[in-house]
């Protein structure tokens, strides 16, 4: 059973696509974020509603599975809905459908509320926001899992977030990590493969001027990219590559 479901359609423009004319992973995440935010708005618990209480929505974990690449000019339908709140976590799901009605991808995510001033997650029961109930919903896939770091030799590099990485919440936007991954994998890899599955764990806020150490590991079709700040893990993303047809 799916409760209140929010649906939108997007026609992929050049800004959404990569060198191969296919939907960029970061653009997929951006479209999911905007669809979810529009749904929260309709339910009277969107950004404007939360800002009255000094809080905002942030995403702490996402798992995305793509069955094929959507292409420039294609119209994709995005459906999103949520399930029952678990402690401080609000699970939200997405189903991506192509023009012929076939499922081309799906995703699960965990959202939390963050106090903007204290920069920490809060207990939603004391937020003053009345949240809708997602009880009884059957998820279309598992809740987002933990990203798995591949052991063995890794390529090390460093990175400091730049202006275009940051969003209105004052930290690196969740979609930018997918760009960092694609850039780290490199042009030749991304030209011949697409990311068919991806798990992103956002462990700590990544703020302006944070200097991150990147560690990229590969094993056959699998990959992992971890970003650390000192001894602390800021984010981890892992998944699988599939050859382009």
mmCIF file of C-alpha atoms in Angstrom:
data_model
loop_
_atom_site.group_PDB
_atom_site.id
_atom_site.type_symbol
_atom_site.label_atom_id
_atom_site.label_comp_id
_atom_site.label_asym_id
_atom_site.label_seq_id
_atom_site.Cartn_x
_atom_site.Cartn_y
_atom_site.Cartn_z
ATOM 1 C CA UNK A 1 0.000 0.000 0.000
ATOM 2 C CA UNK A 2 1.350 3.427 -0.963
ATOM 3 C CA UNK A 3 -0.088 6.477 0.852
ATOM 4 C CA UNK A 4 0.172 10.037 -0.382
ATOM 5 C CA UNK A 5 2.422 9.802 -3.454
ATOM 6 C CA UNK A 6 3.808 12.832 -5.229
ATOM 7 C CA UNK A 7 4.514 12.577 -8.962
ATOM 8 C CA UNK A 8 6.350 14.824 -11.390
ATOM 9 C CA UNK A 9 7.671 14.481 -14.927
ATOM 10 C CA UNK A 10 10.972 15.922 -16.097
ATOM 11 C CA UNK A 11 12.278 16.156 -19.655
ATOM 12 C CA UNK A 12 16.045 15.783 -19.642
ATOM 13 C CA UNK A 13 17.835 18.860 -20.943
ATOM 14 C CA UNK A 14 21.507 19.250 -21.831
ATOM 15 C CA UNK A 15 22.217 20.608 -18.335
ATOM 16 C CA UNK A 16 21.074 17.245 -16.906
ATOM 17 C CA UNK A 17 23.297 15.115 -19.109
ATOM 18 C CA UNK A 18 26.929 14.062 -19.331
ATOM 19 C CA UNK A 19 29.419 13.662 -22.149
ATOM 20 C CA UNK A 20 27.514 10.607 -23.395
ATOM 21 C CA UNK A 21 24.163 12.394 -23.429
ATOM 22 C CA UNK A 22 22.839 10.408 -20.462
ATOM 23 C CA UNK A 23 21.363 11.510 -17.140
ATOM 24 C CA UNK A 24 24.181 12.467 -14.754
ATOM 25 C CA UNK A 25 24.016 10.714 -11.361
ATOM 26 C CA UNK A 26 24.149 14.101 -9.626
ATOM 27 C CA UNK A 27 21.245 15.349 -11.756
ATOM 28 C CA UNK A 28 19.241 12.271 -10.759
ATOM 29 C CA UNK A 29 19.848 13.116 -7.100
ATOM 30 C CA UNK A 30 18.935 16.761 -7.702
ATOM 31 C CA UNK A 31 15.654 15.766 -9.356
ATOM 32 C CA UNK A 32 14.848 13.443 -6.466
ATOM 33 C CA UNK A 33 15.624 16.175 -3.934
ATOM 34 C CA UNK A 34 13.429 18.739 -5.675
ATOM 35 C CA UNK A 35 10.556 16.253 -5.982
ATOM 36 C CA UNK A 36 10.795 15.356 -2.303
ATOM 37 C CA UNK A 37 10.926 19.011 -1.256
ATOM 38 C CA UNK A 38 7.822 19.778 -3.332
ATOM 39 C CA UNK A 39 6.070 16.885 -1.597
ATOM 40 C CA UNK A 40 7.099 18.130 1.867
ATOM 41 C CA UNK A 41 5.757 21.572 0.900
ATOM 42 C CA UNK A 42 2.393 20.099 -0.054
ATOM 43 C CA UNK A 43 2.237 18.340 3.312
ATOM 44 C CA UNK A 44 2.911 21.596 5.215
ATOM 45 C CA UNK A 45 6.291 20.398 6.459
ATOM 46 C CA UNK A 46 8.505 21.889 3.774
ATOM 47 C CA UNK A 47 11.449 24.244 4.047
ATOM 48 C CA UNK A 48 9.404 27.368 4.782
ATOM 49 C CA UNK A 49 7.436 25.535 7.484
ATOM 50 C CA UNK A 50 10.591 24.188 9.134
ATOM 51 C CA UNK A 51 12.472 27.498 8.967
ATOM 52 C CA UNK A 52 9.857 29.026 11.254
ATOM 53 C CA UNK A 53 11.285 26.675 13.886
ATOM 54 C CA UNK A 54 14.936 27.201 12.903
ATOM 55 C CA UNK A 55 15.303 23.763 11.330
ATOM 56 C CA UNK A 56 15.745 22.283 7.852
ATOM 57 C CA UNK A 57 15.577 18.908 6.131
ATOM 58 C CA UNK A 58 18.871 17.209 5.292
ATOM 59 C CA UNK A 59 19.629 13.832 3.713
ATOM 60 C CA UNK A 60 21.957 11.467 5.587
ATOM 61 C CA UNK A 61 21.856 8.362 3.391
ATOM 62 C CA UNK A 62 20.758 7.462 -0.150
ATOM 63 C CA UNK A 63 20.747 4.247 -2.155
ATOM 64 C CA UNK A 64 20.118 4.481 -5.909
ATOM 65 C CA UNK A 65 19.680 1.696 -8.454
ATOM 66 C CA UNK A 66 19.488 2.462 -12.190
ATOM 67 C CA UNK A 67 18.399 -0.268 -14.602
ATOM 68 C CA UNK A 68 19.384 1.769 -17.650
ATOM 69 C CA UNK A 69 20.532 5.230 -18.664
ATOM 70 C CA UNK A 70 17.893 7.832 -19.465
ATOM 71 C CA UNK A 71 18.937 10.064 -22.364
ATOM 72 C CA UNK A 72 18.793 13.681 -23.464
ATOM 73 C CA UNK A 73 15.241 14.641 -24.469
ATOM 74 C CA UNK A 74 13.619 11.721 -22.668
ATOM 75 C CA UNK A 75 10.767 12.429 -20.263
ATOM 76 C CA UNK A 76 11.116 10.621 -16.939
ATOM 77 C CA UNK A 77 8.384 10.328 -14.314
ATOM 78 C CA UNK A 78 9.424 10.521 -10.659
ATOM 79 C CA UNK A 79 7.160 9.208 -7.911
ATOM 80 C CA UNK A 80 8.052 9.695 -4.261
ATOM 81 C CA UNK A 81 6.489 8.673 -0.964
ATOM 82 C CA UNK A 82 7.590 8.068 2.617
ATOM 83 C CA UNK A 83 7.217 5.307 5.188
ATOM 84 C CA UNK A 84 6.844 5.347 8.951
ATOM 85 C CA UNK A 85 9.283 7.507 10.874
ATOM 86 C CA UNK A 86 11.987 5.539 12.733
ATOM 87 C CA UNK A 87 13.485 7.452 15.673
ATOM 88 C CA UNK A 88 14.993 10.576 14.039
ATOM 89 C CA UNK A 89 14.919 9.107 10.535
ATOM 90 C CA UNK A 90 12.293 9.760 7.878
ATOM 91 C CA UNK A 91 12.559 7.089 5.137
ATOM 92 C CA UNK A 92 11.607 8.285 1.655
ATOM 93 C CA UNK A 93 11.454 6.299 -1.588
ATOM 94 C CA UNK A 94 11.536 7.146 -5.284
ATOM 95 C CA UNK A 95 10.485 5.264 -8.406
ATOM 96 C CA UNK A 96 11.784 6.467 -11.792
ATOM 97 C CA UNK A 97 9.776 5.513 -14.868
ATOM 98 C CA UNK A 98 10.636 5.890 -18.549
ATOM 99 C CA UNK A 99 8.416 7.072 -21.386
ATOM 100 C CA UNK A 100 7.217 3.536 -22.146
ATOM 101 C CA UNK A 101 6.118 3.004 -18.548
ATOM 102 C CA UNK A 102 9.017 0.768 -17.594
ATOM 103 C CA UNK A 103 10.840 1.267 -14.305
ATOM 104 C CA UNK A 104 14.303 2.581 -15.073
ATOM 105 C CA UNK A 105 15.417 3.146 -11.503
ATOM 106 C CA UNK A 106 14.491 3.409 -7.852
ATOM 107 C CA UNK A 107 15.965 4.854 -4.705
ATOM 108 C CA UNK A 108 15.621 4.928 -0.944
ATOM 109 C CA UNK A 109 16.785 7.668 1.396
ATOM 110 C CA UNK A 110 16.902 8.734 5.032
ATOM 111 C CA UNK A 111 16.018 12.332 5.877
ATOM 112 C CA UNK A 112 16.482 14.073 9.223
ATOM 113 C CA UNK A 113 15.790 17.509 10.678
ATOM 114 C CA UNK A 114 18.773 19.716 11.519
ATOM 115 C CA UNK A 115 18.922 22.719 13.819
ATOM 116 C CA UNK A 116 20.448 25.429 11.596
ATOM 117 C CA UNK A 117 22.074 27.321 14.433
ATOM 118 C CA UNK A 118 23.468 24.371 16.389
ATOM 119 C CA UNK A 119 24.225 22.362 13.227
ATOM 120 C CA UNK A 120 22.992 19.096 14.700
ATOM 121 C CA UNK A 121 20.148 16.654 14.189
ATOM 122 C CA UNK A 122 17.137 17.091 16.416
ATOM 123 C CA UNK A 123 14.438 14.848 17.808
ATOM 124 C CA UNK A 124 11.470 15.497 15.499
ATOM 125 C CA UNK A 125 9.020 14.962 18.362
ATOM 126 C CA UNK A 126 10.110 18.294 19.800
ATOM 127 C CA UNK A 127 10.276 20.159 16.515
ATOM 128 C CA UNK A 128 6.813 21.678 16.695
ATOM 129 C CA UNK A 129 6.106 20.299 13.221
ATOM 130 C CA UNK A 130 3.201 17.944 12.781
ATOM 131 C CA UNK A 131 4.434 15.153 10.533
ATOM 132 C CA UNK A 132 2.198 12.940 8.371
ATOM 133 C CA UNK A 133 2.043 9.243 9.209
ATOM 134 C CA UNK A 134 3.539 6.775 6.739
ATOM 135 C CA UNK A 135 2.478 3.653 8.647
ATOM 136 C CA UNK A 136 1.423 0.634 6.638
ATOM 137 C CA UNK A 137 3.499 1.458 3.578
ATOM 138 C CA UNK A 138 5.337 -1.367 1.810
ATOM 139 C CA UNK A 139 8.719 -0.093 0.582
ATOM 140 C CA UNK A 140 9.634 -0.917 -3.036
ATOM 141 C CA UNK A 141 13.214 -1.676 -1.994
ATOM 142 C CA UNK A 142 15.301 -1.961 1.151
ATOM 143 C CA UNK A 143 16.150 1.000 3.321
ATOM 144 C CA UNK A 144 19.461 2.620 2.305
ATOM 145 C CA UNK A 145 22.347 0.443 3.394
ATOM 146 C CA UNK A 146 25.833 1.242 4.638
ATOM 147 C CA UNK A 147 28.384 2.030 1.935
ATOM 148 C CA UNK A 148 31.121 -0.605 1.748
ATOM 149 C CA UNK A 149 34.747 0.462 1.453
ATOM 150 C CA UNK A 150 36.756 -1.782 -0.883
ATOM 151 C CA UNK A 151 39.955 -3.037 0.695
ATOM 152 C CA UNK A 152 43.286 -2.989 -1.068
ATOM 153 C CA UNK A 153 45.225 -0.427 -3.070
ATOM 154 C CA UNK A 154 43.552 2.963 -3.424
ATOM 155 C CA UNK A 155 44.188 6.208 -5.272
ATOM 156 C CA UNK A 156 44.654 9.040 -2.795
ATOM 157 C CA UNK A 157 43.938 12.696 -3.486
ATOM 158 C CA UNK A 158 42.706 15.808 -1.704
ATOM 159 C CA UNK A 159 39.879 18.239 -2.287
ATOM 160 C CA UNK A 160 38.516 21.440 -0.765
ATOM 161 C CA UNK A 161 34.848 22.287 -1.527
ATOM 162 C CA UNK A 162 34.327 25.247 -3.832
ATOM 163 C CA UNK A 163 31.459 27.706 -4.183
ATOM 164 C CA UNK A 164 29.461 25.576 -6.635
ATOM 165 C CA UNK A 165 29.509 22.599 -4.218
ATOM 166 C CA UNK A 166 27.566 24.481 -1.531
ATOM 167 C CA UNK A 167 23.815 24.880 -1.089
ATOM 168 C CA UNK A 168 21.382 27.077 0.835
ATOM 169 C CA UNK A 169 21.894 25.039 4.010
ATOM 170 C CA UNK A 170 25.522 26.177 4.153
ATOM 171 C CA UNK A 171 27.124 22.828 3.387
ATOM 172 C CA UNK A 172 28.002 20.625 0.407
ATOM 173 C CA UNK A 173 24.827 19.550 -1.385
ATOM 174 C CA UNK A 174 24.072 15.828 -1.387
ATOM 175 C CA UNK A 175 24.239 15.655 -5.209
ATOM 176 C CA UNK A 176 27.761 17.062 -5.402
ATOM 177 C CA UNK A 177 29.227 13.881 -3.891
ATOM 178 C CA UNK A 178 28.071 12.024 -7.012
ATOM 179 C CA UNK A 179 29.989 14.537 -9.138
ATOM 180 C CA UNK A 180 33.076 14.003 -6.970
ATOM 181 C CA UNK A 181 32.710 10.265 -7.532
ATOM 182 C CA UNK A 182 32.403 10.576 -11.314
ATOM 183 C CA UNK A 183 35.363 12.962 -11.447
ATOM 184 C CA UNK A 184 37.435 10.577 -9.345
ATOM 185 C CA UNK A 185 36.548 7.581 -11.545
ATOM 186 C CA UNK A 186 37.725 9.575 -14.550
ATOM 187 C CA UNK A 187 36.567 10.419 -18.055
ATOM 188 C CA UNK A 188 37.547 7.136 -19.725
ATOM 189 C CA UNK A 189 35.787 5.015 -17.107
ATOM 190 C CA UNK A 190 32.637 7.148 -17.236
ATOM 191 C CA UNK A 191 32.710 7.199 -21.038
ATOM 192 C CA UNK A 192 32.605 3.388 -21.176
ATOM 193 C CA UNK A 193 30.492 2.675 -18.067
ATOM 194 C CA UNK A 194 27.565 4.092 -16.127
ATOM 195 C CA UNK A 195 26.855 3.906 -12.414
ATOM 196 C CA UNK A 196 24.159 1.244 -12.059
ATOM 197 C CA UNK A 197 24.077 1.271 -8.259
ATOM 198 C CA UNK A 198 25.280 3.747 -5.696
ATOM 199 C CA UNK A 199 25.069 4.002 -1.903
ATOM 200 C CA UNK A 200 25.918 7.366 -0.376
ATOM 201 C CA UNK A 201 26.468 7.804 3.358
ATOM 202 C CA UNK A 202 26.753 11.398 4.561
ATOM 203 C CA UNK A 203 28.382 10.916 7.961
ATOM 204 C CA UNK A 204 29.348 14.492 8.772
ATOM 205 C CA UNK A 205 28.506 17.891 7.345
ATOM 206 C CA UNK A 206 31.011 19.006 4.743
ATOM 207 C CA UNK A 207 31.474 22.742 5.177
ATOM 208 C CA UNK A 208 33.234 25.511 3.240
ATOM 209 C CA UNK A 209 37.029 25.304 3.474
ATOM 210 C CA UNK A 210 36.984 21.710 4.769
ATOM 211 C CA UNK A 211 40.071 20.007 3.361
ATOM 212 C CA UNK A 212 39.190 16.420 2.537
ATOM 213 C CA UNK A 213 41.369 13.411 1.841
ATOM 214 C CA UNK A 214 39.862 11.212 -0.895
ATOM 215 C CA UNK A 215 40.496 7.478 -1.183
ATOM 216 C CA UNK A 216 39.211 5.757 -4.349
ATOM 217 C CA UNK A 217 39.288 1.957 -4.600
ATOM 218 C CA UNK A 218 38.235 -0.358 -7.437
ATOM 219 C CA UNK A 219 37.624 -4.102 -7.670
ATOM 220 C CA UNK A 220 36.277 -5.292 -11.029
ATOM 221 C CA UNK A 221 32.946 -3.480 -11.460
ATOM 222 C CA UNK A 222 32.802 -2.302 -7.851
ATOM 223 C CA UNK A 223 34.065 1.013 -6.491
ATOM 224 C CA UNK A 224 34.232 2.999 -3.289
ATOM 225 C CA UNK A 225 35.189 6.585 -2.555
ATOM 226 C CA UNK A 226 35.711 7.769 0.991
ATOM 227 C CA UNK A 227 36.309 11.330 2.106
ATOM 228 C CA UNK A 228 37.912 12.002 5.474
ATOM 229 C CA UNK A 229 38.752 15.082 7.520
ATOM 230 C CA UNK A 230 41.583 14.156 9.812
ATOM 231 C CA UNK A 231 40.627 10.894 11.493
ATOM 232 C CA UNK A 232 36.898 11.344 10.826
ATOM 233 C CA UNK A 233 34.951 9.986 7.860
ATOM 234 C CA UNK A 234 32.859 12.711 6.245
ATOM 235 C CA UNK A 235 31.250 10.602 3.513
ATOM 236 C CA UNK A 236 31.470 7.233 1.809
ATOM 237 C CA UNK A 237 30.006 6.226 -1.538
ATOM 238 C CA UNK A 238 30.161 2.743 -3.033
ATOM 239 C CA UNK A 239 28.466 0.867 -5.832
ATOM 240 C CA UNK A 240 28.775 -0.806 -9.206
ATOM 241 C CA UNK A 241 29.651 0.154 -12.753
ATOM 242 C CA UNK A 242 27.950 -1.360 -15.816
ATOM 243 C CA UNK A 243 29.302 -1.133 -19.388
ATOM 244 C CA UNK A 244 27.396 1.240 -21.645
ATOM 245 C CA UNK A 245 25.667 -0.344 -24.630
#
